[in-house]
């Protein structure tokens, strides 16, 4: 098909989509009436909307309010009024429905329906979702969470969420209790139109059971008392709730403030310190025999601009930032002095995706406002740099609260590159402290602990990486804390798009990961001070879309709870499938010339069989012989492919006859690409005799290579068997894999 034709077809499909989605709203509302009961709110009839002038700025109505930055205006659409949201700077900025305005009553099922669309020309990045979320804490809705979502497409959207509120929940609904219309981060800059919002009410079939904690379950911290402290997070408002307190004291012996001891919460502007909320939590904990870990003093996120930026948002000078850092740590660590067992002194200072080159400073997050301010005026010749804020912070924290154990805390901390950079930083700064005249305790390290946040995913968790990281961190002499453990189901890129709770099989898969991690934690318990889970139950998690925790929406124990209580027993009863046996092959050493000629040297390379065929595929479809060679700089791949007919018709490159090479220099086999991973596709014009070379990163320390070859060949229908149909994908060999030895 010519591209012109496909454009025409696309335009026609778009028109059709537009016609379908712009079906008169009145018809939708009438249907809603029948299906879901009485309409108690309809945006089109909200006087703040229907009475607004075309183009007027939208600043909220009695029922709706704006959240976050960007512009909002009222536009005419399809004979009605829409709210147009543009220039949003964050995905979680949108329009909120004020729950307090709806006069909710118990025993009623409310259906919230949101219709909207995007411009025909809108550019929608992959992963764009429209989201109905709950931004504020109340009742079982807890804190910020997604309620329902769907892909954001040119076809418009129609989100529906049903809720039955108990009397207890309604009692907690206040002026700030909202349901929000927002997007996923991928679509935070895509302008969206909200065309209608309706809320209908009808008698509920069943009263919702208020969630209940079962305190006859074995206590997590009791089970682990001979291994490490066992903790969870809390927010000050929760400690007024007796059921929460009974649960927390039953299961946990240590608490971390989820948000209320971060700089933005404690000191919004220079000279202003708000300790009331944090004190409430700390005092409650101490009165209840619960230890408190401080989180976090110096961080690039959830921080206060005054600390490191000027009024224009530009970095302060090094001297100004240092003075503020000292002042902040003196005030904050000083305020809690003697009450906390430990502090995360610096949080998340390292960047992602940087391979470690031996100098940890090169792996830092260089756009951190702390780094930028400390770099502003640094005397580079004297060895000063943006990195110096880290040492300053630890020294000052030691002086402000000498009894607290001082931690460095980070995520992705198990990945080899970040792991090596963190460990090198800890060793370097501790060596520096050993020589520092301010050090009055020669036997004590400055950075005494490494916090492994452990924000994992079921799809990408590598137990090998976790164990290797623990071993490397132990070598530094520091103790370890698993500081923010959670395991959403799925991967980083897909966990937010699920719409249903985990089924039994998914729960078991997640539980197996918990069990396997706790087997490792038990093994290294001598070096592990504390394990803290980041959330008490799924709905309150910052990653609630992935159902990442030990307890569910009703507060019932999930499989994951039983896995944590008894990892060995759980895995004996629920054995994970054995890891797949990967075919291995050797790559011979040699350097061919890459010039489309088959050099003689290829003869030394053994043939690698990549011709594994999926069931039902005929052997005559196509076949491949692959050879590899390596030298200090490159991995070379030579593929000879035989196919009866070649086809490049599909507009999608991955559906054209091609060979794909996925290579990971860190032997990473996870769901998403990381540093050291590469994916290469060569299509049929060059693939009959493919010789290609792939750069090897000289900085990587783990010199194993994991190579995954896919040969995707699409044959014409004459070559397809009946069951695969016309021009369907015939993957003749996938995956062929080879591993190389260390070199
Ligand atoms: C998260 C909280 O759970 C959320 O409520 C908040 O909106 C963002 O921060 N690393 C950390 C934690 O060190 O402080 C973060 O907590 C999660 C990632």
Coordinates of N, CA and C and ligand atoms in Angstrom, one line a residue, residues 92 143-144 233 235 256-259 262 264 295-296 299 301-302 344 347-348 409-411 453 455 483-484 486 534-535 540-543, ligand 1:
X92 N 0.2 14.3 37.3 CA -0.8 14.3 38.3 C -1.5 15.7 38.5
X143 N -3.8 7.1 50.6 CA -3.1 8.2 49.9 C -3.2 8.1 48.4
X144 N -2.5 8.9 47.7 CA -2.6 9.0 46.3 C -2.5 7.6 45.6
X233 N 6.1 2.1 57.0 CA 6.0 3.5 57.0 C 4.7 4.0 57.6
X235 N 2.1 7.8 58.4 CA 1.9 9.3 58.3 C 1.2 9.7 59.6
X256 N 9.2 4.4 59.6 CA 9.8 5.5 58.8 C 8.6 6.4 58.4
X257 N 8.8 7.7 58.5 CA 7.8 8.6 58.1 C 7.7 8.6 56.5
X258 N 6.6 8.3 56.0 CA 6.6 8.2 54.5 C 6.9 9.5 53.8
X259 N 6.4 10.6 54.4 CA 6.7 11.9 53.7 C 7.0 13.0 54.7
X262 N 10.6 14.7 55.4 CA 11.4 15.2 54.2 C 11.5 16.7 54.3
X264 N 10.7 19.2 52.3 CA 9.6 20.0 51.9 C 8.5 20.1 53.0
X295 N 14.0 9.9 57.7 CA 14.1 9.9 56.3 C 13.5 11.2 55.7
X296 N 14.2 12.0 55.1 CA 15.6 11.9 54.7 C 16.1 13.4 54.7
X299 N 18.3 15.5 49.8 CA 17.7 14.8 48.7 C 17.4 15.8 47.6
X301 N 14.8 15.5 45.6 CA 13.3 15.5 45.4 C 12.7 15.8 46.7
X302 N 11.4 16.2 46.7 CA 10.6 16.6 47.8 C 11.5 17.5 48.8
X344 N 18.6 8.6 57.1 CA 19.1 8.6 55.7 C 19.6 10.1 55.5
X347 N 20.0 10.9 50.2 CA 19.1 10.0 49.5 C 19.3 10.2 47.9
X348 N 19.5 9.1 47.2 CA 19.4 9.0 45.8 C 20.4 10.0 45.1
X409 N 21.2 6.1 51.2 CA 20.1 5.4 50.7 C 19.8 5.6 49.2
X410 N 19.5 4.5 48.5 CA 19.3 4.7 47.1 C 18.4 3.5 46.5
X411 N 17.9 3.8 45.3 CA 17.2 2.7 44.6 C 18.0 2.2 43.4
X453 N 17.0 0.6 48.9 CA 15.5 0.9 48.9 C 14.7 -0.4 48.5
X455 N 13.0 -1.1 45.6 CA 11.7 -0.9 44.9 C 11.8 -1.8 43.6
X483 N 15.4 -0.7 52.9 CA 14.7 0.4 53.5 C 13.3 0.7 53.0
X484 N 13.0 0.2 51.8 CA 11.7 0.7 51.2 C 11.1 -0.5 50.3
X486 N 9.2 -3.0 48.2 CA 7.9 -3.3 47.6 C 8.1 -4.0 46.3
X534 N 7.5 -0.8 52.3 CA 7.1 0.6 52.0 C 5.6 0.6 51.7
X535 N 4.8 0.5 52.8 CA 3.4 0.5 52.7 C 2.7 -0.6 53.5
X540 N -2.7 1.8 49.8 CA -2.1 3.0 50.2 C -0.7 3.1 49.7
X541 N -0.3 2.2 48.8 CA 1.1 2.2 48.3 C 1.3 3.3 47.3
X542 N 2.5 3.9 47.2 CA 2.8 4.9 46.2 C 2.8 4.2 44.8
X543 N 2.9 2.9 44.8 CA 2.8 2.2 43.5 C 1.6 1.2 43.5
Ligands
LIG1 C1 7.4 8.3 48.1 C2 6.2 8.3 48.9 O1 5.8 7.0 49.2 C3 5.1 9.0 48.2 O2 4.0 9.2 49.1 C4 5.5 10.4 47.7 O3 4.5 11.0 46.9 C5 6.8 10.3 46.9 O4 7.8 9.6 47.7 N1 12.3 6.8 47.4 C6 12.2 7.4 48.6 C7 10.9 7.6 49.2 O5 13.2 7.6 49.2 O6 10.9 8.8 50.0 C8 9.8 7.7 48.2 O7 8.5 7.8 48.9 C9 9.8 6.5 47.3 C10 11.1 6.5 46.5

